[in-house]
Coordinates of C-alpha atoms in Angstrom, one line a residue:
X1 CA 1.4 16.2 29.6
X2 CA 3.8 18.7 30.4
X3 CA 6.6 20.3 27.8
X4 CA 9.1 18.1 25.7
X5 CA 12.7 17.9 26.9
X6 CA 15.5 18.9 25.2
X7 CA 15.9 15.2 24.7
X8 CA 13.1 14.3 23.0
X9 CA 13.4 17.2 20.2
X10 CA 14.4 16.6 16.7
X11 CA 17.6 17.3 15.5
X12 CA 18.0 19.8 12.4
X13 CA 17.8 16.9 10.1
X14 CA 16.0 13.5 12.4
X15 CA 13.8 12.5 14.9
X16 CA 13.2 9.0 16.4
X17 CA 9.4 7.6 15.6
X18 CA 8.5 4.9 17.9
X19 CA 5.5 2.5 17.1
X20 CA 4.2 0.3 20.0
X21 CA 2.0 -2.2 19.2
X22 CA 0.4 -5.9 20.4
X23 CA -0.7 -6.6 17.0
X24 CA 1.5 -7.0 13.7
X25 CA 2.0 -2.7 13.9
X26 CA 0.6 -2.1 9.7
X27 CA -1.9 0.4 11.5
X28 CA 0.7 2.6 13.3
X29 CA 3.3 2.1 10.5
X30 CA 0.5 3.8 7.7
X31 CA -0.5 6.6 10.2
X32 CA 3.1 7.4 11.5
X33 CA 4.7 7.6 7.4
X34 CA 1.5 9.5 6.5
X35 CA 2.0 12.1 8.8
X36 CA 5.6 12.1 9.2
X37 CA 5.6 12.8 5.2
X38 CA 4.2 16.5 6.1
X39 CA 7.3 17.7 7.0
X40 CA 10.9 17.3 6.0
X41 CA 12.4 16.1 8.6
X42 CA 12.8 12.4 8.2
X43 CA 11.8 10.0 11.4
X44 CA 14.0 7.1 12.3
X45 CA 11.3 4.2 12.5
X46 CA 12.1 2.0 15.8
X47 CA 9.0 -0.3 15.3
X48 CA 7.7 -3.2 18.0
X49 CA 5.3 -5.3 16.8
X50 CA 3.4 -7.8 19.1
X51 CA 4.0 -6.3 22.4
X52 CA 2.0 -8.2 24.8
X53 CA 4.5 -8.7 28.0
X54 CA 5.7 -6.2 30.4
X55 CA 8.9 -7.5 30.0
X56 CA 8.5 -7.0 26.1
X57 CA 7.6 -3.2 27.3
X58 CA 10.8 -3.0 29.2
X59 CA 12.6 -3.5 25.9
X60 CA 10.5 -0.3 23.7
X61 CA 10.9 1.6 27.3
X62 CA 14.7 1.2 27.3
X63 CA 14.6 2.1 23.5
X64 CA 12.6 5.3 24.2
X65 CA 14.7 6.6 27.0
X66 CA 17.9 6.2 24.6
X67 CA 16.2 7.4 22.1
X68 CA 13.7 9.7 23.2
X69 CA 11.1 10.9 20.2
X70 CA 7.7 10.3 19.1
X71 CA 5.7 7.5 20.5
X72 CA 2.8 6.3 18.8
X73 CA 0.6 3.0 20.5
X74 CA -1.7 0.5 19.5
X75 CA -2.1 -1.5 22.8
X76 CA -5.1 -3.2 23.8
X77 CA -4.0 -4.3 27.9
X78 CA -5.0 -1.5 30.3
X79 CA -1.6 -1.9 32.2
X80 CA 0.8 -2.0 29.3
X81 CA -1.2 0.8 28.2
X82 CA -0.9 3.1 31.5
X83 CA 2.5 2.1 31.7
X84 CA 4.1 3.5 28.6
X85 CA 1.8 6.5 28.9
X86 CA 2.9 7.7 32.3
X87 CA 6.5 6.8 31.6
X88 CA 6.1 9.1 28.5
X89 CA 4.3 11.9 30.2
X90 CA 6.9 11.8 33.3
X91 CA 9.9 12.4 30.6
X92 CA 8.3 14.7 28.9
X93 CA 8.1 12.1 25.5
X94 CA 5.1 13.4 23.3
X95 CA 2.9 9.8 23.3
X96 CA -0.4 8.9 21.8
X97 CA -2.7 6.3 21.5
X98 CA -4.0 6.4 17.4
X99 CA -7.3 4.7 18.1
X100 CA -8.0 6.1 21.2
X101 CA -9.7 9.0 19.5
X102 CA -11.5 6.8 16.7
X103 CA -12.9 4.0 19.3
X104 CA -14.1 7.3 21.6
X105 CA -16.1 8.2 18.2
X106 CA -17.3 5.1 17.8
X107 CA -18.6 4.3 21.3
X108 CA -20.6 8.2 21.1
X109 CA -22.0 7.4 18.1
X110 CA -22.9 3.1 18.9
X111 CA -23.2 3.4 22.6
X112 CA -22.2 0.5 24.8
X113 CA -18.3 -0.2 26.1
X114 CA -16.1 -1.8 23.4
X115 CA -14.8 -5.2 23.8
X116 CA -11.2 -4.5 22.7
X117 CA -9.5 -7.5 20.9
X118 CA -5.7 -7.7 20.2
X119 CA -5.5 -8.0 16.4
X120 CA -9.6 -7.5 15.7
X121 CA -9.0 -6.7 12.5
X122 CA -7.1 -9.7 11.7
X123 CA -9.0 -12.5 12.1
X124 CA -9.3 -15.5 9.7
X125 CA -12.8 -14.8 8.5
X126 CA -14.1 -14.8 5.1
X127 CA -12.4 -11.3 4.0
X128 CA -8.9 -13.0 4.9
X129 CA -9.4 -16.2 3.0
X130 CA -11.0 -13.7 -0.1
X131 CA -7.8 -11.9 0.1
X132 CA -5.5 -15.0 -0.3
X133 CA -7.4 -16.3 -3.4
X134 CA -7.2 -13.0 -4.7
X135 CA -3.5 -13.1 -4.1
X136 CA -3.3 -16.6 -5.6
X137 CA -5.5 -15.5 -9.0
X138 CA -2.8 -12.5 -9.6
X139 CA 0.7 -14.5 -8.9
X140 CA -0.7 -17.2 -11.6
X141 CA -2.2 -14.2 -13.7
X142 CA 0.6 -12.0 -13.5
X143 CA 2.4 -11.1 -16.9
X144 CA -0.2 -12.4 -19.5
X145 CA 0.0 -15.6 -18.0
X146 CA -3.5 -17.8 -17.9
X147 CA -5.1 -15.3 -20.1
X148 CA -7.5 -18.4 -20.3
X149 CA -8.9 -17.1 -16.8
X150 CA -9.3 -13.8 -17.2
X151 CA -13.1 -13.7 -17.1
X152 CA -12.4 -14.4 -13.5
X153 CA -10.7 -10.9 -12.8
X154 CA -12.1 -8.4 -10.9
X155 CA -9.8 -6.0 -12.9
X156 CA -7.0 -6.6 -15.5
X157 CA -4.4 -4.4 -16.0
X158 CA -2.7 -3.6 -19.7
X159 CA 0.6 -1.5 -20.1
X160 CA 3.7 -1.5 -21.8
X161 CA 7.1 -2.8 -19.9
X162 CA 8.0 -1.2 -16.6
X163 CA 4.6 0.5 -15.9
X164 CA 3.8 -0.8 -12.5
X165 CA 1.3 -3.6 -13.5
X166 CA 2.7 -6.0 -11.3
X167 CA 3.3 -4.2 -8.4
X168 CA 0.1 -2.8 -9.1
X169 CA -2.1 -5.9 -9.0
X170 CA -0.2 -7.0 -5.7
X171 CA -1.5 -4.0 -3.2
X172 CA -5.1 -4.7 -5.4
X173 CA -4.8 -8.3 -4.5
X174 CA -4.0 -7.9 -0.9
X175 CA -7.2 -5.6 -0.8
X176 CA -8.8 -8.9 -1.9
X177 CA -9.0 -7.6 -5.4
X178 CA -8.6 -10.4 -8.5
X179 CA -6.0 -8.6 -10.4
X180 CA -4.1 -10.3 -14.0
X181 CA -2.1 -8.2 -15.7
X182 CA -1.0 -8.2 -19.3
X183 CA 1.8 -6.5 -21.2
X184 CA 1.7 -5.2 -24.0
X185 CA 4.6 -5.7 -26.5
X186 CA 5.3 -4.4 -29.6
X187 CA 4.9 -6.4 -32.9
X188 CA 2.5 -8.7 -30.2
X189 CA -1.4 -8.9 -30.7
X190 CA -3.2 -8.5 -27.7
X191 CA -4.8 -11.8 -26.4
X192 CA -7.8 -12.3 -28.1
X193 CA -11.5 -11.9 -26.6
X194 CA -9.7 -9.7 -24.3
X195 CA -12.5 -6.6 -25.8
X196 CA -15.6 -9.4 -25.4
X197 CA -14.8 -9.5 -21.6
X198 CA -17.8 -8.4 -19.4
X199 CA -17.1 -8.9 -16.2
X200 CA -13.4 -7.7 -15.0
X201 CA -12.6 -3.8 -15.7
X202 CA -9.7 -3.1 -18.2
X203 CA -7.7 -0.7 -16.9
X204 CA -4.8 0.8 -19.5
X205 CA -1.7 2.0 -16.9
X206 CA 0.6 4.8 -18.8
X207 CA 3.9 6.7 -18.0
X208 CA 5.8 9.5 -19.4
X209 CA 8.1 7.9 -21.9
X210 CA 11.6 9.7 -19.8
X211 CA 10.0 7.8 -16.3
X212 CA 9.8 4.8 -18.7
X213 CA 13.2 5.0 -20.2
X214 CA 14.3 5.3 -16.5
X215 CA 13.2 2.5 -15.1
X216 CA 13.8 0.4 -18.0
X217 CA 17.9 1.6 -17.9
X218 CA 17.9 0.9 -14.1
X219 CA 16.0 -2.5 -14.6
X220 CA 19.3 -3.0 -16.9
X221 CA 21.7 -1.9 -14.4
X222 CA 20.2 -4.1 -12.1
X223 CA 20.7 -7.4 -14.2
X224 CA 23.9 -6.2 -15.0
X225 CA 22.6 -5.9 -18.4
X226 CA 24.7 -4.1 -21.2
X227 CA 23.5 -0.9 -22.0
X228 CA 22.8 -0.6 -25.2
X229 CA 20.6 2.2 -26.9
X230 CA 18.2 -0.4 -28.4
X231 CA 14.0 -0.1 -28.9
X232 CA 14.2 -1.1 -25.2
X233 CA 15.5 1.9 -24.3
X234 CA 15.1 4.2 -26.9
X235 CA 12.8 7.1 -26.3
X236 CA 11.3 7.1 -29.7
X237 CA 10.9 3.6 -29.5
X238 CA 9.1 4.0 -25.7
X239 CA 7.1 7.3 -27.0
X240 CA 6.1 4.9 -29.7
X241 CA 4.8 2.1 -27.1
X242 CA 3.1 4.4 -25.2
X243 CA 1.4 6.0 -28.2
X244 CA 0.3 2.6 -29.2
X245 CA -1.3 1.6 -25.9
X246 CA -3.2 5.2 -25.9
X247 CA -4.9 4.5 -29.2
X248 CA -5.7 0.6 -28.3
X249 CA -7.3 1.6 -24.9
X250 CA -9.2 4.9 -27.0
X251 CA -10.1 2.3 -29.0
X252 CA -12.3 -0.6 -27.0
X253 CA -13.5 2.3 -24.2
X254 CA -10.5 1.3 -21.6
X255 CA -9.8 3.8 -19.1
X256 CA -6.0 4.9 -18.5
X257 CA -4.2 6.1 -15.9
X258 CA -1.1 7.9 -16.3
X259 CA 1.1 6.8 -13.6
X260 CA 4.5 9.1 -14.1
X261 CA 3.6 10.8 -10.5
X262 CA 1.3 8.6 -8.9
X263 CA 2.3 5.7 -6.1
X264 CA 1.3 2.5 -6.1
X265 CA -1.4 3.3 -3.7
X266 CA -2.5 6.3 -5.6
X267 CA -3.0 4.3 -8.8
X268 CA -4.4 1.8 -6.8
X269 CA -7.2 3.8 -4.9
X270 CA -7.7 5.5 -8.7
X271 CA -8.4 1.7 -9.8
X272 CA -10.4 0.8 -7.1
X273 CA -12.6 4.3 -7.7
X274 CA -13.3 2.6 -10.9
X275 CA -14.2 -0.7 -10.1
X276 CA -16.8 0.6 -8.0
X277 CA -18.3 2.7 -10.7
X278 CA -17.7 -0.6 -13.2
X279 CA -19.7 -2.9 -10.8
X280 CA -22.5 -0.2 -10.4
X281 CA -23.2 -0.4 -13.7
X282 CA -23.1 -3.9 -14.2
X283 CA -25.4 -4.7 -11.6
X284 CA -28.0 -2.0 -13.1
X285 CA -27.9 -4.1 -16.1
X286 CA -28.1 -7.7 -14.8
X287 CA -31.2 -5.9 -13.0
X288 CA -32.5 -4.1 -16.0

């Protein structure tokens, strides 16, 4: 590939990312952000989802040549393929296919020629319907709701007001994950038998208490709530909350996880660290 054009080179303070794919695109989308958020130049996302046509490829070709930038691919048809690579390479548009590289691994270390498949990875098998029950358990265990059920969580998630419990048990869910999540409010016991639970981990999520009183004032702005310097709010009040969810977790042997810095994902990878270690140790006992 020869040398970018003037063009196709970022501005002081942009670039254009575009993301070709015949499938829904999540796989380019996750590796594009994660390396575009090395550097501070911000991309502009153009992003084509299900291109399968070459007159669908006329349309992301057109796109690129007015807006020359990255290009990132995820396509499975040799032609489509070929095509937007030797446009890219005879405009001098950086382009790269994101699996090439991991399939060549694969097909060194398995042998044999791949059978590509648009969409492989999203096929209605028995992960798919696992993660659609596991999104179903969380919506009607989300908030302390059902707290009859929670036997049936993988993991159940306990933390004050505006500490990322729902959101939280979403991204587990869609990972296929059983998630309920319970809050904990002052002057409110905790749901009882919730320490006699065996099989789910009990994870305690925890933020500073000026992140909480953030959120919380924001949440208000939102509703178009009046603002009102109320235990809600209150920094005392929140320290207070926080300190009382530290002691209860301390207590029964829960671990915590102090989300003030930490993504969704991030606390969600830290979760999922633990359920592994949790379900190690259960199976050891069942087999002792």
């Amino acid at each position: 590939m020869t040398g970018v054009t003037d063009a196709a080179r970022p501005s002081e303070s942009y670039y254009h990312l575009h993301l070709v794919s015949d499938s829904t695109g999540e796989t380019l989308i996750s590796v594009g952000r994660a390396a575009a958020a090395q550097y501070n130049v911000k991309p502009i996302e153009h992003i084509y989802p299900l291109v399968r046509t070459h007159k669908q490829l006329d349309k992301v070709i057109q796109a690129i040549d007015e807006y020359p930038g990255i290009v990132l691919y995820t396509l499975t048809e040799p032609e489509l393929r070929n095509r937007l690579k030797t446009y890219c390479q005879e405009n001098g548009v950086p382009v790269l296919s994101v699996l090439a590289p991991v399939v060549r691994l694969f097909q060194a270390y398995l042998g044999g020629v791949p059978e590509p498949r648009v969409g492989g990875q999203h096929q209605l098998d028995g992960d798919y319907f696992r993660r659609i029950d596991a999104m179903n358990f969380t919506v009607m265990h989300d908030d302390g709701q059902h707290v009859d059920g929670l036997e049936g969580a993988d993991v159940v998630l306990l933390g004050i007001s505006r500490s990322s419990k729902t959101p939280t048990s979403i991204y587990l869910a869609n990972r296929g994950i059983k998630t309920a999540n319970i809050p904990l409010v002052p002057g409110l016991p905790v749901p009882s038998g919730l320490s006699e639970l065996k099989r789910p981990l009990i994870v305690g999520l925890l933020a500073s208490a000026e992140r909480v009183v953030e959120i919380r004032r924001n949440r208000l702005l939102g509703l178009n709530a009046a603002q009102s310097v109320d235990a809600y709010t209150d920094r005392q009040s929140v320290a207070e909350e926080i300190a009382f969810s530290r002691r209860l977790c301390a207590k029964n042997g829960w671990p915590m996880i102090d989300v003030t810095r930490r993504s969704i994902e991030e606390t969600a990878a830290a979760i999922i660290g633990l359920l592994q270690e949790h379900r190690r140790k259960l199976s050891e006992s069942s087999g002792a």
